[in-house]
Coordinates of C-alpha atoms in Angstrom, one line a residue:
X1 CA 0.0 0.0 0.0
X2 CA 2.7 2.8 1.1
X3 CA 4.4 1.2 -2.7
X4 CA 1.6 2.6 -4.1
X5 CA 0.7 6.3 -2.2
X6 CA 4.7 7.0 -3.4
X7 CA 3.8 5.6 -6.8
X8 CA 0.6 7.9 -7.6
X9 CA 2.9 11.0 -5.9
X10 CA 5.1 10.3 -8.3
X11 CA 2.9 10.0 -11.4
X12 CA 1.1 13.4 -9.4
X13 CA 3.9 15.2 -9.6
X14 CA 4.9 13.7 -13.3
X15 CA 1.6 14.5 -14.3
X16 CA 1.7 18.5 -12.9
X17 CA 4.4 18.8 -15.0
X18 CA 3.3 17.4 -18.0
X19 CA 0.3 19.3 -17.9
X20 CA 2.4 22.6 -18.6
X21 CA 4.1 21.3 -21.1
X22 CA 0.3 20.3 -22.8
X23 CA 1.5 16.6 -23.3
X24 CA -0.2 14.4 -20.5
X25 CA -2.7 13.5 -22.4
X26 CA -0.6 10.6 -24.3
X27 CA 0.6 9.6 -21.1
X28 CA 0.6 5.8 -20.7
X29 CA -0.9 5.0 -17.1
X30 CA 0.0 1.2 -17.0
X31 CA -0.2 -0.5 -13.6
X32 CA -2.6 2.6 -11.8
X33 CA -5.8 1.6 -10.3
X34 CA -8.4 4.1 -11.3
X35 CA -10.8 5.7 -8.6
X36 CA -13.5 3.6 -9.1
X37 CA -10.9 0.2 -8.6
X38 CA -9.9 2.0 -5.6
X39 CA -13.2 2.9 -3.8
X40 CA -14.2 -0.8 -4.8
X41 CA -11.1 -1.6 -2.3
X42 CA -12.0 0.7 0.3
X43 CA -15.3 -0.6 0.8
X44 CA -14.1 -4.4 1.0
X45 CA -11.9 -3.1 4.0
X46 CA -15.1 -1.2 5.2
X47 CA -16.9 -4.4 5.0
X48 CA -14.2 -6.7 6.0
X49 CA -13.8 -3.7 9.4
X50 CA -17.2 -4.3 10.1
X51 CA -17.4 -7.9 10.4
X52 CA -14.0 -7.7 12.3
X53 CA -15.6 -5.4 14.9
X54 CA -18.8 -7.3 15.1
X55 CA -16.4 -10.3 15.7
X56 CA -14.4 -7.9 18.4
X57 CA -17.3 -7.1 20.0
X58 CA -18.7 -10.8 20.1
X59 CA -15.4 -11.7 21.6
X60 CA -15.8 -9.3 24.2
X61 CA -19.3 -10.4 25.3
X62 CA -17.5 -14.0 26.0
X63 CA -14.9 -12.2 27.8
X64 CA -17.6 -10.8 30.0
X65 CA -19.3 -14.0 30.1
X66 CA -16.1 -15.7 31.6
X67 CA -15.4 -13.1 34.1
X68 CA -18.7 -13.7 35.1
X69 CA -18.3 -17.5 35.3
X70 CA -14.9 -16.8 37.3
X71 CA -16.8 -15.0 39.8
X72 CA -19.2 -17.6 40.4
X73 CA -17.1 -20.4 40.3
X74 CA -15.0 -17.9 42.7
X75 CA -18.1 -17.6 45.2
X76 CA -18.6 -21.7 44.8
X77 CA -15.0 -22.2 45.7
X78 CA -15.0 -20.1 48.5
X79 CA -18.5 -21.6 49.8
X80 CA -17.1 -25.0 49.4
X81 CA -13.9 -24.3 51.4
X82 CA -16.1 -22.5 54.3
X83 CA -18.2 -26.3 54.4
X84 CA -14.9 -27.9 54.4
X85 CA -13.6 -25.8 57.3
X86 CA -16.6 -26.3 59.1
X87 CA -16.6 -30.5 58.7
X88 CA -12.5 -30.2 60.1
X89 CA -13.7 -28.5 63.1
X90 CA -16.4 -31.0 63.6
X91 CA -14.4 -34.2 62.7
X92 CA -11.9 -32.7 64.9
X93 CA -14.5 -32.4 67.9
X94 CA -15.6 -36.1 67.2
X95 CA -11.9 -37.0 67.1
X96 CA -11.9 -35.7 71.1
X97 CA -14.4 -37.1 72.0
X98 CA -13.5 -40.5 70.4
X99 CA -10.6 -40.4 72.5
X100 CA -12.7 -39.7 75.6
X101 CA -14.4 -42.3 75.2
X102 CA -11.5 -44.5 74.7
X103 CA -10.4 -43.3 77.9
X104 CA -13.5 -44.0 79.5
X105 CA -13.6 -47.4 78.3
X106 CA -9.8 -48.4 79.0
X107 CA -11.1 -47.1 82.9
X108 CA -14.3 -49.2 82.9
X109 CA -11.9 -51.9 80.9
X110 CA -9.4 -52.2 84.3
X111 CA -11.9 -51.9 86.8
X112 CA -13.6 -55.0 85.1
X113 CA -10.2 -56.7 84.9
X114 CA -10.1 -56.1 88.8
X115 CA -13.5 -57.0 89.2
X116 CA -13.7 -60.1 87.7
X117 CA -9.8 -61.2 88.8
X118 CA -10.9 -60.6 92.6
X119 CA -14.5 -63.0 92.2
X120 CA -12.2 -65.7 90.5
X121 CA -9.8 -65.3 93.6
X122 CA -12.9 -65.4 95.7
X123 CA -14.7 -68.0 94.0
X124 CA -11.6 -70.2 94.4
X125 CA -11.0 -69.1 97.8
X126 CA -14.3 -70.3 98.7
X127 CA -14.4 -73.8 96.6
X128 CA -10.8 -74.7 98.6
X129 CA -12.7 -74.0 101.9
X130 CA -15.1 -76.4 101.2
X131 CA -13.1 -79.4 99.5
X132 CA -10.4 -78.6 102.3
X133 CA -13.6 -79.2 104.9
X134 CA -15.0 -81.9 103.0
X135 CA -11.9 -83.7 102.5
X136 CA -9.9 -83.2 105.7
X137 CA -12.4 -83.5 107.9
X138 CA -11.2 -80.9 110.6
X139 CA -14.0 -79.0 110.7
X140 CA -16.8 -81.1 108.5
X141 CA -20.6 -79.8 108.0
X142 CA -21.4 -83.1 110.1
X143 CA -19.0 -83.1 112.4
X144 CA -20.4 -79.1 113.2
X145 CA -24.2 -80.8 113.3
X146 CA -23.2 -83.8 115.7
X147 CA -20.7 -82.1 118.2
X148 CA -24.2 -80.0 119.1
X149 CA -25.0 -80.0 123.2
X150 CA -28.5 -79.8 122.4
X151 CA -31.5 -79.4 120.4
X152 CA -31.0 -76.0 120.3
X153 CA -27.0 -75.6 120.1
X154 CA -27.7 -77.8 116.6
X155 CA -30.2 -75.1 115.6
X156 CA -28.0 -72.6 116.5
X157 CA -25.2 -74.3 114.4
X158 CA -27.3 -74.8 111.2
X159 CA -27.7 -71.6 110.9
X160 CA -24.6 -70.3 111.4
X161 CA -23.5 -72.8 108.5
X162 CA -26.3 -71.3 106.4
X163 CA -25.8 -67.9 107.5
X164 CA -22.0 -68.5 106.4
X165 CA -22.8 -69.9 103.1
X166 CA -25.4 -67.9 102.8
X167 CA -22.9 -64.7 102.9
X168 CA -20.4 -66.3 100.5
X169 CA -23.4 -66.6 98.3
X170 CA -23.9 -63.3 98.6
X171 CA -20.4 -61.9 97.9
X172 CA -20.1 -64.0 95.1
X173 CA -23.5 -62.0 93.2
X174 CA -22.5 -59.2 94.6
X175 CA -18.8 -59.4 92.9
X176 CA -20.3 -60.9 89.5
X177 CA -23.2 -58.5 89.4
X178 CA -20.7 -55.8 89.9
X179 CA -18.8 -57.4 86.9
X180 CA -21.7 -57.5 85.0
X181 CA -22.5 -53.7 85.8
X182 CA -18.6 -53.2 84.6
X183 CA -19.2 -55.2 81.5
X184 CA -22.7 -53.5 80.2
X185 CA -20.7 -49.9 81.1
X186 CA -18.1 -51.0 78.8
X187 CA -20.1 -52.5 76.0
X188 CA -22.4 -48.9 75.8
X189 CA -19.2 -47.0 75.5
X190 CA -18.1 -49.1 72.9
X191 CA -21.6 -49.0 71.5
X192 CA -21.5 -44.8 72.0
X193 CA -17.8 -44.8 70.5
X194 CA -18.9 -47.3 67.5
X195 CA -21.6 -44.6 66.9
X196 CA -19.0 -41.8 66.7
X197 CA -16.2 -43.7 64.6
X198 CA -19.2 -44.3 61.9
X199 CA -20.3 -40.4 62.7
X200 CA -16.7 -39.5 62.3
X201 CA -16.3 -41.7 58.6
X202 CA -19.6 -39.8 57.4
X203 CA -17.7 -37.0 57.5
X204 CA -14.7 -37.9 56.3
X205 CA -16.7 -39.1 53.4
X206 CA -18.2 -35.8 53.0
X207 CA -15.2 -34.1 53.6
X208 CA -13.3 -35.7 51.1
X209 CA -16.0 -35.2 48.5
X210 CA -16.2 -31.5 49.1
X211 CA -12.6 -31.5 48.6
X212 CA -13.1 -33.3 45.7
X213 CA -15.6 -30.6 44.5
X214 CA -13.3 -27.7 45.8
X215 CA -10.4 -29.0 43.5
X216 CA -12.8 -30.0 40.8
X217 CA -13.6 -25.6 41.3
X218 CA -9.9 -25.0 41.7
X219 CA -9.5 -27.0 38.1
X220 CA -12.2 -24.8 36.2
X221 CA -11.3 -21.7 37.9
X222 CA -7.7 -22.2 36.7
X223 CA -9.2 -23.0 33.0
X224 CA -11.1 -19.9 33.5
X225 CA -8.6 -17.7 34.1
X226 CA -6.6 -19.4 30.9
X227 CA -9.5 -18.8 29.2
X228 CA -9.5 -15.2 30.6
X229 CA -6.0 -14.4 29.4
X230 CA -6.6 -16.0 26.0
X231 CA -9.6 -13.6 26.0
X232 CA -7.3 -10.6 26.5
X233 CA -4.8 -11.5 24.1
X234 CA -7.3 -12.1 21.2
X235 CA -9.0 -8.7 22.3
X236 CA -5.8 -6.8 22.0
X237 CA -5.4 -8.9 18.8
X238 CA -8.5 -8.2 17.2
X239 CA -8.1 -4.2 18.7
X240 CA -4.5 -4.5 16.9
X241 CA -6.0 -5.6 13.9
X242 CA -8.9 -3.3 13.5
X243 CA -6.3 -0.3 13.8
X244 CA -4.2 -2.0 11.1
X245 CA -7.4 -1.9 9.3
X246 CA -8.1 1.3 9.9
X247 CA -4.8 2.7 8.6
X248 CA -5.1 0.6 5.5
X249 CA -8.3 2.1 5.0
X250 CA -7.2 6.2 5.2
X251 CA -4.6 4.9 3.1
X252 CA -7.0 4.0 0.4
X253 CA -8.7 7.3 1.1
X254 CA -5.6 9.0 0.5
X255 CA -5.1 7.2 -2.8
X256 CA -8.2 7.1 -3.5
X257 CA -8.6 11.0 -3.4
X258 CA -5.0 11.3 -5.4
X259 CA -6.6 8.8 -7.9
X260 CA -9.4 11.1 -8.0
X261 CA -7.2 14.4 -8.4
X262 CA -5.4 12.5 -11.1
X263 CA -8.9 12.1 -12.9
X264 CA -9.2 15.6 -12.6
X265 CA -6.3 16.8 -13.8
X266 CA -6.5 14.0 -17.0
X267 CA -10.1 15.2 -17.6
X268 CA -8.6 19.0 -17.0
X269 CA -6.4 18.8 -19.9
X270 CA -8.2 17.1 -22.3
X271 CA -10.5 20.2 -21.8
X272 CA -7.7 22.2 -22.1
X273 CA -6.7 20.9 -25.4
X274 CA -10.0 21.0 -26.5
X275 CA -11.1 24.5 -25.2
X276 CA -7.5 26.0 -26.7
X277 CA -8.4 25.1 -30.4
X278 CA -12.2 26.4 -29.8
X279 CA -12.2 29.8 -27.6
X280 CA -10.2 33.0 -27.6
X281 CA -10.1 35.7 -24.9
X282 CA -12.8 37.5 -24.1
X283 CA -11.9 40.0 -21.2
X284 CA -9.3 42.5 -21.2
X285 CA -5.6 42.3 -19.5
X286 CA -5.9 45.5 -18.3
X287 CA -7.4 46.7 -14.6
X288 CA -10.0 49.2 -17.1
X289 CA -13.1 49.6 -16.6
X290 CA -14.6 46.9 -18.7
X291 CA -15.8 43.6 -17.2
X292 CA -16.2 40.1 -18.3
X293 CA -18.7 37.5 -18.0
X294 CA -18.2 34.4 -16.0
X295 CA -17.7 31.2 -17.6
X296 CA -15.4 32.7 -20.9
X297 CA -11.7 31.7 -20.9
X298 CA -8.7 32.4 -21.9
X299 CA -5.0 30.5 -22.4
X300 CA -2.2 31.5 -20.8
X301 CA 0.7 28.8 -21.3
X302 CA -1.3 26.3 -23.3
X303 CA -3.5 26.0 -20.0
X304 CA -6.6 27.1 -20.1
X305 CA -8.0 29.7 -17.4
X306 CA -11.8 30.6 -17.2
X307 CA -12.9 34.2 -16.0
X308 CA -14.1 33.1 -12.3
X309 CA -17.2 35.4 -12.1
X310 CA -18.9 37.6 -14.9
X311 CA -17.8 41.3 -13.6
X312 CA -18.1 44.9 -14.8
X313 CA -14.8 46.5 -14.0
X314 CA -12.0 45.6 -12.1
X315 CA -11.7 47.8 -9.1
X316 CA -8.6 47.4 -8.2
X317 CA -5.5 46.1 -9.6
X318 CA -2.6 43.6 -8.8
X319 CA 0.2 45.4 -7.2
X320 CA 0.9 48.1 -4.5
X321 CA -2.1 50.8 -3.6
X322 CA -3.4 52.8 -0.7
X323 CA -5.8 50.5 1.1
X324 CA -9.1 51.4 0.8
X325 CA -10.5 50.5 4.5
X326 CA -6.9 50.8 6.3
X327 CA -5.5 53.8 4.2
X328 CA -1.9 52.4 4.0
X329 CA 0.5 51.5 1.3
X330 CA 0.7 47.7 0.9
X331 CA 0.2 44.8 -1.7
X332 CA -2.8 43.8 -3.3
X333 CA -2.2 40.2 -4.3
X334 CA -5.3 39.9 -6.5
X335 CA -7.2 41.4 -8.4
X336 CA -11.2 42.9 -6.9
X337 CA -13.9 42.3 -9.9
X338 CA -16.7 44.5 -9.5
X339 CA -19.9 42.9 -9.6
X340 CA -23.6 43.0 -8.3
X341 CA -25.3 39.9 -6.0
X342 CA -26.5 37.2 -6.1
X343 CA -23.6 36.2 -8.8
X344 CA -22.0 32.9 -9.2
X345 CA -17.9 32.4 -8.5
X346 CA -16.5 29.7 -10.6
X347 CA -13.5 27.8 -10.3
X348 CA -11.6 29.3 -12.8
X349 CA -9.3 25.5 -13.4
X350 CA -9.8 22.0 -12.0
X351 CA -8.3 21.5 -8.5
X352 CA -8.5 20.4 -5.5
X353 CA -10.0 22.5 -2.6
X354 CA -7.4 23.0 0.3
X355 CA -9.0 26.0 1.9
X356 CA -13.0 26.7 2.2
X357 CA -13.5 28.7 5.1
X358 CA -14.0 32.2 6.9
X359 CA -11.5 35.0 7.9
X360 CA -12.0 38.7 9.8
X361 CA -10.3 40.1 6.6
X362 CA -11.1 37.8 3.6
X363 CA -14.5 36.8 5.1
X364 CA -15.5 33.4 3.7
X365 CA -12.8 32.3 1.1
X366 CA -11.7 29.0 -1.7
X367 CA -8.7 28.2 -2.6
X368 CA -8.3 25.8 -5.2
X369 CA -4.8 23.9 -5.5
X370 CA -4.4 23.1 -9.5
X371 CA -1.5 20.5 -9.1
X372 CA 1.0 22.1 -11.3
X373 CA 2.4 24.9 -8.9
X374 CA -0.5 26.9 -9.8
X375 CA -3.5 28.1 -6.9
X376 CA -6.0 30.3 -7.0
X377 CA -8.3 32.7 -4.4
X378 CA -11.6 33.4 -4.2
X379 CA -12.8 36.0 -1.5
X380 CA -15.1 37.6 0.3
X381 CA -18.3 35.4 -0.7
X382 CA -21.3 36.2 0.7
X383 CA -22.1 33.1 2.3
X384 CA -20.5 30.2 3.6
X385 CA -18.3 28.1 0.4
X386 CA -20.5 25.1 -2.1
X387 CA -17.4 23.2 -1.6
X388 CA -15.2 21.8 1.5
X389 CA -11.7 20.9 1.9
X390 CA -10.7 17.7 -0.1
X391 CA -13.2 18.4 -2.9
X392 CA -12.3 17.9 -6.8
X393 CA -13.5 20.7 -8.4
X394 CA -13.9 20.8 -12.5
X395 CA -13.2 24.2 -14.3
X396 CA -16.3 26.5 -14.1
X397 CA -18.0 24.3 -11.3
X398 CA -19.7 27.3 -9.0
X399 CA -18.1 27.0 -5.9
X400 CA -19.5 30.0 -3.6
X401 CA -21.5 33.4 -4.5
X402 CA -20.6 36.8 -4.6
X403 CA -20.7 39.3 -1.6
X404 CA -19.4 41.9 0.6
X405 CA -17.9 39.5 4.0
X406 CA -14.5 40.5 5.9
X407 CA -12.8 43.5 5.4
X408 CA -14.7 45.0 2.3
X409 CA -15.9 48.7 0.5
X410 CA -18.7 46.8 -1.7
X411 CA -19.8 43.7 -3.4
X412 CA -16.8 42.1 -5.5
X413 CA -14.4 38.9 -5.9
X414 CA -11.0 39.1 -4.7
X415 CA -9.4 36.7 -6.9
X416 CA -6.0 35.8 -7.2
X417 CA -3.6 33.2 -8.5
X418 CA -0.3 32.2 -7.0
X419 CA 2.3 30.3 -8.5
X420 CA 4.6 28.1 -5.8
X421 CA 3.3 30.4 -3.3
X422 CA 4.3 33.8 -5.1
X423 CA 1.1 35.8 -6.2
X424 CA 0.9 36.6 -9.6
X425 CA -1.1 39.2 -11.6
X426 CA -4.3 37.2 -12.2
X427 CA -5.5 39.4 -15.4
X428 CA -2.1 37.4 -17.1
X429 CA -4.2 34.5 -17.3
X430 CA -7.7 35.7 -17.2
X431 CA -6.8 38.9 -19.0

């Protein structure tokens, strides 16, 4: 593209001169793309900048959709990790009180051991008493019964035997209902701790499947964010691309309005040509008093200038002169046409408008670049311009009206012509 903006300057500048010389016409233009080519091109890009930024902006919608997603993943995450916090605490408190209980049970554990280790010492105690009574003889249950004095002495001796036995019979429930008391105590702890150990594995269970779930969360956040990064980097991609786009496409524009001058100018001197073999002058070269009519040319140079407005006198020459509103000595760089309003102001060549705009002293104002050194002026209009900045103008288009604005004695056209920025006397050319 930048090959082809210093190609058409090139062929611009080629072409400027060529023009003077009256020969551009039978200039070959091989390998240029005419406007038309060229706006074709600037409206693919337009088109292809479209869909790119509908694609940007679709892109940027799933960037906002993620960051969403992140959020609420986020907010899962951090709800998960609160439950899991909350199940630790509690697994530890079940933890504690397992181990109570475990110490609770290892008490009740001895004290059976004791228990039940003191009724087999008893019981066994009490079984040798008997087979050591039965056997020996020493002190038998008969020999007790039959060494009575009397009636009542045996009565008295029975049931001192039964009370006796009776006693031992005693102790012994006692002892192994005390065991038994031990024994039930121990198996409801272990029943109680049982409970807990299987509270304790529910929550491990759930534990571990919210930690499960927290690093399933942890897993998609991470994608997430990936995802999030990938998002910005095709953003700044797409932004990147868009403003390659957009550079490509004033690029166009700015061959596309050189294409367009070059049209101008071709068209221009064709006219030229053609206009020098029909017309001859019509308005003096002389600042006299008689006028011209607008839209009659002249040549000057093989180039063909057109009078820019039809006038009745000029009113005041090129060249120094008292100024009529200031009353000094200075230049006049033009040339003031006497006229009457409304009156049409036409570009006296083909060009391209750099100026349209107002000033304090020229009020609203053209000027018209011609592309071969050559500009011309157009003051004092009465309104605002018919053309703007950038637009081709062909010779005797009407580009503004006649007035009085800025620094002015009456209704006329300031025109002038310049010539690689050096005024000139216009009435050379339309003289």
């Amino acid at each position: 593209m930048k090959g082809k903006r210093i190609w058409i300057s090139a062929v611009s500048g080629l072409l400027a001169v060529l023009l003077v010389l009256g020969i551009a016409p039978n200039l070959p233009r091989a390998n240029a793309e005419s406007s038309g080519e060229i706006k074709e091109q600037i409206n693919e890009l337009e088109e292809e900048q479209a869909a790119m930024e509908a694609e940007l902006e679709e892109l940027k919608a799933q960037q906002l959709d993620n960051l969403s997603e992140i959020q609420d993943i986020s907010s899962q995450k951090s709800v998960i990790e609160q439950e899991v916090g909350i199940l630790e605490l509690q697994v530890e408190n079940i933890n504690a009180q397992i181990s109570a209980y475990a110490l609770l049970i290892a008490d009740k554990q001895e004290e059976l051991d004791e228990a039940e280790s003191y009724l087999a010492e008893l019981n066994e105690l009490y079984k040798e008493r008997i087979r050591a009574m039965e056997e020996n003889g020493d002190i038998s249950y008969w020999s007790v019964l039959f060494e009575a004095n009397s009636f009542f002495d045996l009565l008295d001796r029975l049931s001192m035997i039964n009370e006796i036995a009776a006693a031992d019979a005693r102790r012994l429930e006692e002892l192994r209902a005390a065991a038994q008391a031990v024994s039930e105590a121990k198996e409801e702890l272990e029943t109680e701790k049982a409970a807990l150990e299987e509270t304790r594995q529910s929550l491990a269970d759930a534990q571990a499947e919210l930690e499960e779930k927290e690093a399933e969360a942890e897993e998609l956040l991470l994608e997430l964010l990936a995802r999030g990064e990938e998002f910005e980097a095709l953003v700044a991609e797409g932004e990147d691309a868009i403003s390659e786009l957009e550079a490509e496409i004033a690029a166009a524009e700015k061959e596309y309005k050189n294409a367009k001058y070059l049209e101008w100018l071709a068209t221009s001197v064709a006219t030229t040509q053609a206009t020098t073999q029909a017309t001859t002058a019509t308005t003096p070269t002389s600042s006299s008093s008689s006028g011209g009519s607008g839209g009659t040319t002249t040549t000057s140079e093989n180039v063909t200038w057109m009078v820019p407005v039809s006038y009745v006198y000029v009113s005041s020459a090129f060249g120094y002169r008292i100024h009529p509103v200031y009353g000094t000595w200075k230049m006049h760089n033009g040339v003031d046409l006497a006229t009457s309003c409304p009156n049409n102001i036409y570009a006296t060549r083909a060009g391209v408008v750099t100026t349209a705009t107002y000033s304090s002293s020229a009020g609203y104002y053209v000027v018209i670049n011609h592309g071969d050194g050559y500009s011309s002026v157009y003051m004092h209009m009465c309104k605002s311009p018919y053309v703007s900045v950038g637009d081709y103008v062909s010779q005797g288009q009407v580009i503004g009206c006649v007035g009085t604005t800025g620094v002015s004695t009456g209704v006329h056209l300031h025109f002038g012509i310049s010539y690689n920025g050096t005024y000139v006397n216009p009435m050379d050319y339309i003289g």
